[in-house]
mmCIF file of C-alpha atoms in Angstrom:
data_model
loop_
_atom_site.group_PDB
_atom_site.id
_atom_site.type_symbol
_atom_site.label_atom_id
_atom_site.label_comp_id
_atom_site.label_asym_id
_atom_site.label_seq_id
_atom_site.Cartn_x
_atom_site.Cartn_y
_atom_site.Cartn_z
ATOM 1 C CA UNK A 7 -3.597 27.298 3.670
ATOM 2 C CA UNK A 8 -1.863 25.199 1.098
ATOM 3 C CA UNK A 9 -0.105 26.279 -1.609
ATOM 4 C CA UNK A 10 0.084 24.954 -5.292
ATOM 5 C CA UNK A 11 3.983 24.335 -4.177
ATOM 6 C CA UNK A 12 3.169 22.269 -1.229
ATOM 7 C CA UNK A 13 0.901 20.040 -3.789
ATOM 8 C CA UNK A 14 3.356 20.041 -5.919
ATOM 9 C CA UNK A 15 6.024 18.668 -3.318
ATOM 10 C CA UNK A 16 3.799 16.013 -1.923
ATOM 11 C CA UNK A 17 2.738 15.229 -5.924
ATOM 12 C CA UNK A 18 6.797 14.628 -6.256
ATOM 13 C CA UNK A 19 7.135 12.503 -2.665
ATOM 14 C CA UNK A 20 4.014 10.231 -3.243
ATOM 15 C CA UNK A 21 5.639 9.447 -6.735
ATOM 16 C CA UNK A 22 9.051 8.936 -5.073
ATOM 17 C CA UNK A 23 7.001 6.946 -2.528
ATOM 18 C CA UNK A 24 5.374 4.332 -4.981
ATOM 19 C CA UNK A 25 8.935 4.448 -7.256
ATOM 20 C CA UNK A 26 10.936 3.099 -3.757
ATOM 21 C CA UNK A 27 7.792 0.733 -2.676
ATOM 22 C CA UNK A 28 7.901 -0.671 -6.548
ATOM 23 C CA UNK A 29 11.430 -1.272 -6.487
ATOM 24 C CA UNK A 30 11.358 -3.176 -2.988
ATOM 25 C CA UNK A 31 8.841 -5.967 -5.172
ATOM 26 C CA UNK A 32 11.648 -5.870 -7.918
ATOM 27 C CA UNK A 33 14.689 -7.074 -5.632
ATOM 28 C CA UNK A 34 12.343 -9.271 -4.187
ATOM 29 C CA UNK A 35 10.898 -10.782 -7.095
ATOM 30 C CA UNK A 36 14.614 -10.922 -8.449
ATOM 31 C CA UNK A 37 15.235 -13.311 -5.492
ATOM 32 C CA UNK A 38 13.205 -15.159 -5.312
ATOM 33 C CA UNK A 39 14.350 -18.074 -7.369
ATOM 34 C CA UNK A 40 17.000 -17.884 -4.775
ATOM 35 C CA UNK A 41 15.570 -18.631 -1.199
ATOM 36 C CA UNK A 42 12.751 -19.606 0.434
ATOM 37 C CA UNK A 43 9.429 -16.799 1.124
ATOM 38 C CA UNK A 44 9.872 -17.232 4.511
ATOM 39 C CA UNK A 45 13.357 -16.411 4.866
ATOM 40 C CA UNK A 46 13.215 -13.493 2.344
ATOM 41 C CA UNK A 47 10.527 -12.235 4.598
ATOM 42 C CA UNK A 48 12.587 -12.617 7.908
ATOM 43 C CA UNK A 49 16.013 -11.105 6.874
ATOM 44 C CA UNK A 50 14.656 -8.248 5.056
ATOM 45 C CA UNK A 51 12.044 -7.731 8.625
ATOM 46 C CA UNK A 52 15.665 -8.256 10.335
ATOM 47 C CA UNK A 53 17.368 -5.501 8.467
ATOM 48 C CA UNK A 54 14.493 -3.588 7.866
ATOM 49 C CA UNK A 55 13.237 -2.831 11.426
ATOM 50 C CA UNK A 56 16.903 -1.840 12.849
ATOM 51 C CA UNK A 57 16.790 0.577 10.141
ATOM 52 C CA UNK A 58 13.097 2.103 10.907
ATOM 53 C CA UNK A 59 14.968 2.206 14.614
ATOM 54 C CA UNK A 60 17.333 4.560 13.759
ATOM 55 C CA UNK A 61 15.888 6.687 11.708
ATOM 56 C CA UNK A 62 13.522 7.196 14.682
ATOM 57 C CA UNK A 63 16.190 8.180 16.639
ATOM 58 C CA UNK A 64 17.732 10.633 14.009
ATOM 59 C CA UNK A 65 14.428 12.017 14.075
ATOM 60 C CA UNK A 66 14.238 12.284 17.632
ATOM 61 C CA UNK A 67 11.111 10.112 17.437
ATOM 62 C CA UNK A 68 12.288 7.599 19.591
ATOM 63 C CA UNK A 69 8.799 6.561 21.220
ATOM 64 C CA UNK A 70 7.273 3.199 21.556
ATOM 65 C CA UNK A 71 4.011 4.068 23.840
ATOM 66 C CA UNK A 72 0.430 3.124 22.304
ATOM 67 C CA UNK A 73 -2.179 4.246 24.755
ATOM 68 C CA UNK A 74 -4.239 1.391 25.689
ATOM 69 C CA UNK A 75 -7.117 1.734 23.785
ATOM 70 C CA UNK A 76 -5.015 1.219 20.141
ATOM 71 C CA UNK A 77 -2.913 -1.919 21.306
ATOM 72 C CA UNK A 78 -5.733 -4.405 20.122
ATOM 73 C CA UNK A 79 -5.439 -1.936 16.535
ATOM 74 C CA UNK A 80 -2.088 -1.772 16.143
ATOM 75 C CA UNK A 81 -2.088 -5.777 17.139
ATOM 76 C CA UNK A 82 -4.620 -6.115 14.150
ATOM 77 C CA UNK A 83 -2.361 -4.156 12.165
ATOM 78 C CA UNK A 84 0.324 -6.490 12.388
ATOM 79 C CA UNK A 85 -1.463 -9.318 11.896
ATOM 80 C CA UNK A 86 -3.193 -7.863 8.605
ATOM 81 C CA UNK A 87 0.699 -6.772 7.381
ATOM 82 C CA UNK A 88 2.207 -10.112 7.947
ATOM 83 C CA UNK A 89 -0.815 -11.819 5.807
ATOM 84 C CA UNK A 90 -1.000 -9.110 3.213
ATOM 85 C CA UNK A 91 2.981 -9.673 2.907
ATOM 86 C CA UNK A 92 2.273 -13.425 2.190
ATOM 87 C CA UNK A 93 -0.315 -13.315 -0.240
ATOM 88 C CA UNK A 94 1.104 -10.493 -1.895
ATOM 89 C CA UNK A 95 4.888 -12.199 -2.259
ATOM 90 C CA UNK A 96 3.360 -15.068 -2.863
ATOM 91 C CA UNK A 97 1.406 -14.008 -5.810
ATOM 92 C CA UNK A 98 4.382 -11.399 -6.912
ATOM 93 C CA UNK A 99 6.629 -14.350 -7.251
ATOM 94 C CA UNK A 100 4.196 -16.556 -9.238
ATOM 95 C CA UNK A 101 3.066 -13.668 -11.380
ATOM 96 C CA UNK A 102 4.287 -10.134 -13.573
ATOM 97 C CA UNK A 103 5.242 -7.989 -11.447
ATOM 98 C CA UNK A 104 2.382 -5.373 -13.621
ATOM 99 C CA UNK A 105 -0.086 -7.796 -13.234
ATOM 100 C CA UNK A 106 0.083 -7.485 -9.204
ATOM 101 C CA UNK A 107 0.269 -3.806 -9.429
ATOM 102 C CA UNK A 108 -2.795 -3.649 -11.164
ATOM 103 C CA UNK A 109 -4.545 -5.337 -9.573
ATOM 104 C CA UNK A 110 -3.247 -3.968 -6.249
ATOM 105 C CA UNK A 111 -4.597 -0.545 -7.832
ATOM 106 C CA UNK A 112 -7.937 -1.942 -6.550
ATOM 107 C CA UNK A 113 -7.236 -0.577 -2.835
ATOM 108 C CA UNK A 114 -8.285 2.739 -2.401
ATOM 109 C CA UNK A 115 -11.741 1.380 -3.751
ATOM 110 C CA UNK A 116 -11.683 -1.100 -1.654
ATOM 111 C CA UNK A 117 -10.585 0.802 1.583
ATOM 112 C CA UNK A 118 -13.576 3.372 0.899
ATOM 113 C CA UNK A 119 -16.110 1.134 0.134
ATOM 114 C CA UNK A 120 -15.301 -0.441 3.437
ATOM 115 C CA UNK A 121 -15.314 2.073 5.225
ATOM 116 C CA UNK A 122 -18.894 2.774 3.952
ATOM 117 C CA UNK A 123 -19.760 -0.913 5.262
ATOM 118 C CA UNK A 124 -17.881 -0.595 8.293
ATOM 119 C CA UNK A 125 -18.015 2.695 9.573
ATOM 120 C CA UNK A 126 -20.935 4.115 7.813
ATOM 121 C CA UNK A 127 -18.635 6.980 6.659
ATOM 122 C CA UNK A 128 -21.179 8.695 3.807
ATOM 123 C CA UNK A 129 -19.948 7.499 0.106
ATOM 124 C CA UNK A 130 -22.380 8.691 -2.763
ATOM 125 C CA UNK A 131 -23.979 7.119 -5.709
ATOM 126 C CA UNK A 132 -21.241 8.946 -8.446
ATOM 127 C CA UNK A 133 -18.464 7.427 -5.983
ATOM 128 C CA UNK A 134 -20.253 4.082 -5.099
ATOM 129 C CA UNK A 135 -20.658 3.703 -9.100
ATOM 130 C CA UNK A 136 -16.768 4.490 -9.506
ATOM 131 C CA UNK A 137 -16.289 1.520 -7.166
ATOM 132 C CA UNK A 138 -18.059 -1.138 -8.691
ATOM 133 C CA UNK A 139 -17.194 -0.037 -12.621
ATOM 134 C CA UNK A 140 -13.533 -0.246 -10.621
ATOM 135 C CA UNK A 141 -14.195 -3.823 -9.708
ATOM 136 C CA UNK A 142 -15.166 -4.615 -13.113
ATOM 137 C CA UNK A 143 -11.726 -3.642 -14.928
ATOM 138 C CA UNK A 144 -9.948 -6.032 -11.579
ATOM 139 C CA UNK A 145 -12.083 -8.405 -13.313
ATOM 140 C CA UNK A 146 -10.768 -7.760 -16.424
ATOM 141 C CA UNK A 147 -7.203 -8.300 -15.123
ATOM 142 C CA UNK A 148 -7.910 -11.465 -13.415
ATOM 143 C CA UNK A 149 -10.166 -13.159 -15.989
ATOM 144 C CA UNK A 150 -11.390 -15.665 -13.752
ATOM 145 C CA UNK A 151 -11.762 -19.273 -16.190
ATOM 146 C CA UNK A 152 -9.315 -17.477 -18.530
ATOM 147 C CA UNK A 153 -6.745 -20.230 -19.878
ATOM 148 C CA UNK A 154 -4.074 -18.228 -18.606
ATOM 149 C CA UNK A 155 -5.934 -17.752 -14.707
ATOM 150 C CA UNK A 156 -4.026 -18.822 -12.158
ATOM 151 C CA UNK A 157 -5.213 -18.987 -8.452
ATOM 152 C CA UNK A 158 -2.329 -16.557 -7.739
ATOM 153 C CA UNK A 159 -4.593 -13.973 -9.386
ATOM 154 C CA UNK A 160 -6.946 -14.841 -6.384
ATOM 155 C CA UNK A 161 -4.268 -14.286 -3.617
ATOM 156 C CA UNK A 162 -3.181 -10.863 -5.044
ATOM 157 C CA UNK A 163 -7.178 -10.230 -4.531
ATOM 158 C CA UNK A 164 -6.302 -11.977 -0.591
ATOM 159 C CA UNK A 165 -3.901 -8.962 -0.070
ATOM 160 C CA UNK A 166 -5.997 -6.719 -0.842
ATOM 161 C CA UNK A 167 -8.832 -7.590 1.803
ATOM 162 C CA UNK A 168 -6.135 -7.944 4.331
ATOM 163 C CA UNK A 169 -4.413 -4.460 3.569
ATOM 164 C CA UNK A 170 -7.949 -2.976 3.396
ATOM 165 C CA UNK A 171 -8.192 -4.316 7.118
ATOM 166 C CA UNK A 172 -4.661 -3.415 8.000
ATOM 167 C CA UNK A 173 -5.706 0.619 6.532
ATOM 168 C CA UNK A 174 -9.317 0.446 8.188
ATOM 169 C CA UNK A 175 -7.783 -0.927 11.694
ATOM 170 C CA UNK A 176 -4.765 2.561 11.412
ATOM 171 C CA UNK A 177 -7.809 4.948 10.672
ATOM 172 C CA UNK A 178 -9.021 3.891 14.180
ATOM 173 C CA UNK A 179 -5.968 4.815 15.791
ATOM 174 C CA UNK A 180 -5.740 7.472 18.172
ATOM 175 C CA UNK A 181 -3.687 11.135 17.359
ATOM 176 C CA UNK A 182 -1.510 10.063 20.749
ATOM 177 C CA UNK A 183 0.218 6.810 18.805
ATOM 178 C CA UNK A 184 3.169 7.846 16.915
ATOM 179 C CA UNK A 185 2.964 6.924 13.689
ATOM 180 C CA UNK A 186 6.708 5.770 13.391
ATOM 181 C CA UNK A 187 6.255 3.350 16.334
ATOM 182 C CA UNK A 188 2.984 1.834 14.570
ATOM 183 C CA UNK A 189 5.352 1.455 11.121
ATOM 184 C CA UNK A 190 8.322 -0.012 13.870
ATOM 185 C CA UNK A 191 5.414 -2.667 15.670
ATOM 186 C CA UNK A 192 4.476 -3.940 12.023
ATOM 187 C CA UNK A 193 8.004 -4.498 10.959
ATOM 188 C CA UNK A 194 8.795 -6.196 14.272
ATOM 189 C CA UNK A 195 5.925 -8.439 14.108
ATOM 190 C CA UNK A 196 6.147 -9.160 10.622
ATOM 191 C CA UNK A 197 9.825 -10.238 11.358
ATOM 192 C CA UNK A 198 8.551 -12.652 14.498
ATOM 193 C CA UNK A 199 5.680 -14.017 12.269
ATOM 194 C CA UNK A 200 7.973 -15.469 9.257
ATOM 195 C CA UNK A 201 11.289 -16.000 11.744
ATOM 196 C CA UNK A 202 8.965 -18.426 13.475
ATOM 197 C CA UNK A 203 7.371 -19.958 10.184
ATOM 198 C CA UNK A 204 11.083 -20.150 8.334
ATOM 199 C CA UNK A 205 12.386 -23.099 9.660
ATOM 200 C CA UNK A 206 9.314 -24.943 8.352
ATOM 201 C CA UNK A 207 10.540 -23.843 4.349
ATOM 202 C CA UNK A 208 14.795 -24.503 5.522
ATOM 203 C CA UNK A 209 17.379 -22.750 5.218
ATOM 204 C CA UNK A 210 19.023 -21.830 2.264
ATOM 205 C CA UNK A 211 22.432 -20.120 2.249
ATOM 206 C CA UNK A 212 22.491 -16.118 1.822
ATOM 207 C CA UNK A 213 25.081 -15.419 -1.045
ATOM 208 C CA UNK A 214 26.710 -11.951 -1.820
ATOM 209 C CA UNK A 215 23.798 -11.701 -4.425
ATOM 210 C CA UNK A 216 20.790 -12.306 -2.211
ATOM 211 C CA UNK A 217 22.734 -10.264 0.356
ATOM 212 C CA UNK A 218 22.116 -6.807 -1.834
ATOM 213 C CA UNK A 219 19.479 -7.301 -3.125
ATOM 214 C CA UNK A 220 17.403 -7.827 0.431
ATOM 215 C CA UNK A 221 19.608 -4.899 1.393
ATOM 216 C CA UNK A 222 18.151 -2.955 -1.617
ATOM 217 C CA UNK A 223 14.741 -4.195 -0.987
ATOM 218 C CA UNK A 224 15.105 -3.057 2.832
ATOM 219 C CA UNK A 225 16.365 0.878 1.539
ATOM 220 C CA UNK A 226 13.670 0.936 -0.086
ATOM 221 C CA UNK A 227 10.871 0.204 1.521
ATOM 222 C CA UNK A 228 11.818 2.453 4.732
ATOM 223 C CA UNK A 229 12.786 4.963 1.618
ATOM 224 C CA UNK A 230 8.570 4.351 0.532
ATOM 225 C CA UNK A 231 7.557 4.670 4.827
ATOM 226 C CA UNK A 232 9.904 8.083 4.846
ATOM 227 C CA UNK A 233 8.097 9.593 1.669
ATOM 228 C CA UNK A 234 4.662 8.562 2.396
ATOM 229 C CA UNK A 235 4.656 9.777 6.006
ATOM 230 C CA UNK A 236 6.058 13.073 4.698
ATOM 231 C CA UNK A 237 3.264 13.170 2.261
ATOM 232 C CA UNK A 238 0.590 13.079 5.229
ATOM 233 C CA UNK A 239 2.053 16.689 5.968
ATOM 234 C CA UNK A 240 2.099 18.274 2.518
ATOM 235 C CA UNK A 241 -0.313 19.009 0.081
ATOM 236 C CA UNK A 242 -4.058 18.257 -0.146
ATOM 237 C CA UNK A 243 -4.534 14.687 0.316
ATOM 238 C CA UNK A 244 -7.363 14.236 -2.094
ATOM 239 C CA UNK A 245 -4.397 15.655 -4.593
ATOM 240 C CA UNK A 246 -1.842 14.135 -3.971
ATOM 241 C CA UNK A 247 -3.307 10.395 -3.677
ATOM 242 C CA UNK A 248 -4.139 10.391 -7.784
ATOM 243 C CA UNK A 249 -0.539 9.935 -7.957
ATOM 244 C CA UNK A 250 0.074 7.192 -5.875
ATOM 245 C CA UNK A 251 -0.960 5.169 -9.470
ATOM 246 C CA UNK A 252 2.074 6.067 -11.180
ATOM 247 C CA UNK A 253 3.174 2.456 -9.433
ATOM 248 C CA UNK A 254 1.862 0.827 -12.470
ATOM 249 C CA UNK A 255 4.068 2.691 -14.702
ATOM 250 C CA UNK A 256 7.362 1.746 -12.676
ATOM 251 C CA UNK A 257 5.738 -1.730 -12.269
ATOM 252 C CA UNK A 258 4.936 -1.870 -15.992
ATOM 253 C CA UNK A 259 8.978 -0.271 -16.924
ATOM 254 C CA UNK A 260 10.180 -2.742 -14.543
ATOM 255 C CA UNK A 261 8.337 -5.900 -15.883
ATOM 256 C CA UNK A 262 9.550 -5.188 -19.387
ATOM 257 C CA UNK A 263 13.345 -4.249 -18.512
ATOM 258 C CA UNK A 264 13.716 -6.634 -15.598
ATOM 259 C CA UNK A 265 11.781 -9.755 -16.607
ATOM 260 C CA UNK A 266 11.029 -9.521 -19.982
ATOM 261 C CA UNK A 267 7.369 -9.483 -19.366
ATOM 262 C CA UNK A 268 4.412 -6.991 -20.663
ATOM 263 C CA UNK A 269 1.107 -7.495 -19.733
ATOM 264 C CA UNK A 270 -1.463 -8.191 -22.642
ATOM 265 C CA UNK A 271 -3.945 -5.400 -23.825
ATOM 266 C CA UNK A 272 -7.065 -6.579 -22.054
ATOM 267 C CA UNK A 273 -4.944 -6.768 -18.989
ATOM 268 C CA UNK A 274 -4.047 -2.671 -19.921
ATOM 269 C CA UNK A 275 -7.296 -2.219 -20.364
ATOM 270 C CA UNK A 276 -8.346 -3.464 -16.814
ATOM 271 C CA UNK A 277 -5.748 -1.808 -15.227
ATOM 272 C CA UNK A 278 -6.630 1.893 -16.930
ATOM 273 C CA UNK A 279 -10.417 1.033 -15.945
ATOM 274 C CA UNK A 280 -9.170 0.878 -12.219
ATOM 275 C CA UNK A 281 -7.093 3.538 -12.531
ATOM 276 C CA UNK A 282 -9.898 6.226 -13.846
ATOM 277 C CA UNK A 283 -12.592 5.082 -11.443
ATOM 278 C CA UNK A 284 -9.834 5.547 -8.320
ATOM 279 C CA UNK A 285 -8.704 9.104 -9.851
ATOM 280 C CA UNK A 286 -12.505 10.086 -10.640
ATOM 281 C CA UNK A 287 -13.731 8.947 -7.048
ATOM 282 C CA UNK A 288 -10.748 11.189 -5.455
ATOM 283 C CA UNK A 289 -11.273 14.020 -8.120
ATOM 284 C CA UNK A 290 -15.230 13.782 -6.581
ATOM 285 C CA UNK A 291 -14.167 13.346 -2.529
ATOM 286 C CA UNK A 292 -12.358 16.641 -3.469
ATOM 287 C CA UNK A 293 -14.840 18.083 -4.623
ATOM 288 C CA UNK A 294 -17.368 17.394 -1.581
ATOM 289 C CA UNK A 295 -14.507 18.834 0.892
ATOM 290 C CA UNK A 296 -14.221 21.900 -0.712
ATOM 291 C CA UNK A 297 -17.886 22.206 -1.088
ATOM 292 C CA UNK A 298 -18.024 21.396 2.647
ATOM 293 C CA UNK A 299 -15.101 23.815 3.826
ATOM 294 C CA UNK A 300 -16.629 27.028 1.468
ATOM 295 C CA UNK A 301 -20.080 26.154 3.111
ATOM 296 C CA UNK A 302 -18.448 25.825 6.905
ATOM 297 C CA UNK A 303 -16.298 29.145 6.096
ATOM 298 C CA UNK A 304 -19.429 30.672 4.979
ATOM 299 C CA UNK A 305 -21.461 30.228 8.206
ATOM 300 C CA UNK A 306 -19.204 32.787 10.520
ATOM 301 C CA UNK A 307 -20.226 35.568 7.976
ATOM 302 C CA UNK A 308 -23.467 34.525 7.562
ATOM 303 C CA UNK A 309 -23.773 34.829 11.005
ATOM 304 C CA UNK A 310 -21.848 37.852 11.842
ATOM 305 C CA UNK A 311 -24.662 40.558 10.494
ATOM 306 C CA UNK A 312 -27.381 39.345 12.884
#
C-alpha cells in the first residue's frame, strides 16, 4: 500500500524532475546564439548518451534487448524524440522560454485525449470537458492573428503532437523492454539523426563557454530521466503527476532572471487555464481508480458469505 511518505517523495522527485528538465532548455537557450541547432543537438546526444551508458552500468542495468514485437515502437519512439527535439528547440530559441512551457503544459491533455482516439481507453464527459476548456487557454497563449504571433507558436504546438506520439508509441511497450535501454535507443538515435543533418547548418567552433553549458544541459537532462523513472516507483501516479506543472514556475523564474523576459497577463492567464483543467482531469482519473479499486476489493467479501 502506499504511504502519504512515498507520495510525498515522488511529489519532491517529479519536482526535482521538471526543475533538471527546465534547466536543460535554459543552457540551451543560453547557447544558442552561439552554434548551430544541429550541432547543439549532436554534442549534447554525444555526451548525453555515454552518460545514460554508465549510469546503466552503475545500476547494473546494463541491457540492450527489446523483444521483437517493441522494435517497430521503440523505432517510432526515436523518430517522434528526434522531431519533438526540433520543433521544440526550434521554437525555445525563437521564443520565452515561459511561453514554451506553457504551452508544452498542453501534453497530458493531449496524450489522454489520444489515447481515447487511439486506443479507445474510456475518458468521460467531466474529463473530455477538462480537455477542450484546456485547449482553449493554449489558445489563449498562442493568440493565433495576434500582432505579436509568430509561427514558432505553431511549432511548439508540432512538439506536442510528436511527443504525444512518442508517449502513446512507450505505453505500447512490453513489461520485458527495460526502460533504461528505451531512454539509451532515443538518445542514440537522436544523436545519429542531427550528427547526420549537422554538416548541412556547418560547423561552428565549441568554446570553453558552449563547452559547459552543453555539459550542464547534458547533467541535467539524464538528472530529469533519473528522477522521473524513480517517480514511476513511488507514490500514486495520479498524485504525483499534478506536480509535474511546477515547470512553469522554474520556466517563468528562469525567463525573468535569465533573459529578462515575463510573459504578458493573457499569456498567465492561458497558461493557469491549462494548468487547472490538467490538475482537475488527474484529481478526477484519481478519483475513478479509487472508486474502481474499493469496488474490486469489495467483490472478495461480497462473495465470501455465499
Amino acid at each position: 500500500m502506499i504511504s502519504a511518505q512515498d507520495n510525498l517523495r515522488g511529489a519532491v522527485l517529479m519536482m526535482a524532475s521538471m526543475a533538471a528538465f527546465t534547466f536543460n532548455d535554459a543552457f540551451m537557450k543560453m547557447i544558442s546564439a552561439k552554434l548551430p541547432l544541429f550541432q547543439i543537438l549532436m554534442l549534447r546526444g554525444i555526451l548525453t548518451t555515454c552518460l545514460i551508458a554508465l549510469v546503466m552500468l552503475a545500476m547494473g542495468r546494463l541491457r540492450f534487448a527489446v523483444p521483437r514485437e517493441d522494435r517497430w515502437l521503440v523505432f517510432t519512439r526515436v523518430v517522434a524524440e528526434a522531431a519533438s527535439a526540433y520543433f521544440f528547440l526550434t521554437a525555445l530559441f525563437n521564443m520565452p522560454i515561459a511561453n514554451v512551457s506553457a504551452i508544452m503544459q498542453a501534453l497530458p491533455l493531449a496524450i489522454t485525449l489520444a489515447a481515447a482516439v487511439f486506443f479507445r481507453e474510456p475518458v468521460g464527459w467531466r474529463r473530455l470537458s477538462a480537455i477542450f476548456v484546456g485547449f482553449f487557454g493554449v489558445m489563449l497563449i498562442i493568440r493565433p492573428g495576434a500582432e505579436d504571433f509568430t509561427i514558432y507558436s505553431l511549432y511548439t504546438l508540432a512538439a506536442v503532437i510528436v511527443v504525444t506520439i512518442r508517449d502513446l508509441a512507450t505505453r505500447r511497450l512490453s513489461a520485458e523492454t527495460p526502460s533504461m535501454a528505451v531512454t539509451f535507443y532515443s538518445s542514440l538515435g537522436v544523436t545519429f539523426f542531427f550528427a547526420m543533418a549537422a554538416p548541412s547548418q556547418g560547423w561552428v567552433p565549441v568554446d570553453g563557454y558552449a563547452a559547459m553549458m552543453i555539459a550542464g544541459a547534458s547533467v541535467m537532462v539524464i538528472g530529469g530521466y533519473i528522477c522521473s523513472i524513480m517517480v514511476m516507483r513511488i507514490g500514486e501516479i495520479s498524485f504525483v503527476a499534478t506536480f509535474r506543472y511546477t515547470s512553469l514556475v522554474w520556466a517563468l523564474l528562469l525567463g525573468w532572471l535569465v533573459f529578462g523576459d515575463w510573459p504578458k497577463p493573457v499569456t498567465l492567464l492561458g497558461a493557469s487555464i491549462v494548468i487547472g483543467s490538467g490538475v482537475f482531469m488527474l484529481l478526477r482519473e484519481r478519483q475513478i481508480n479509487r472508486r474502481v479499486a474499493k469496488a474490486a476489493a469489495a467483490r472478495p467479501a461480497a462473495g465470501a458469505g455465499v
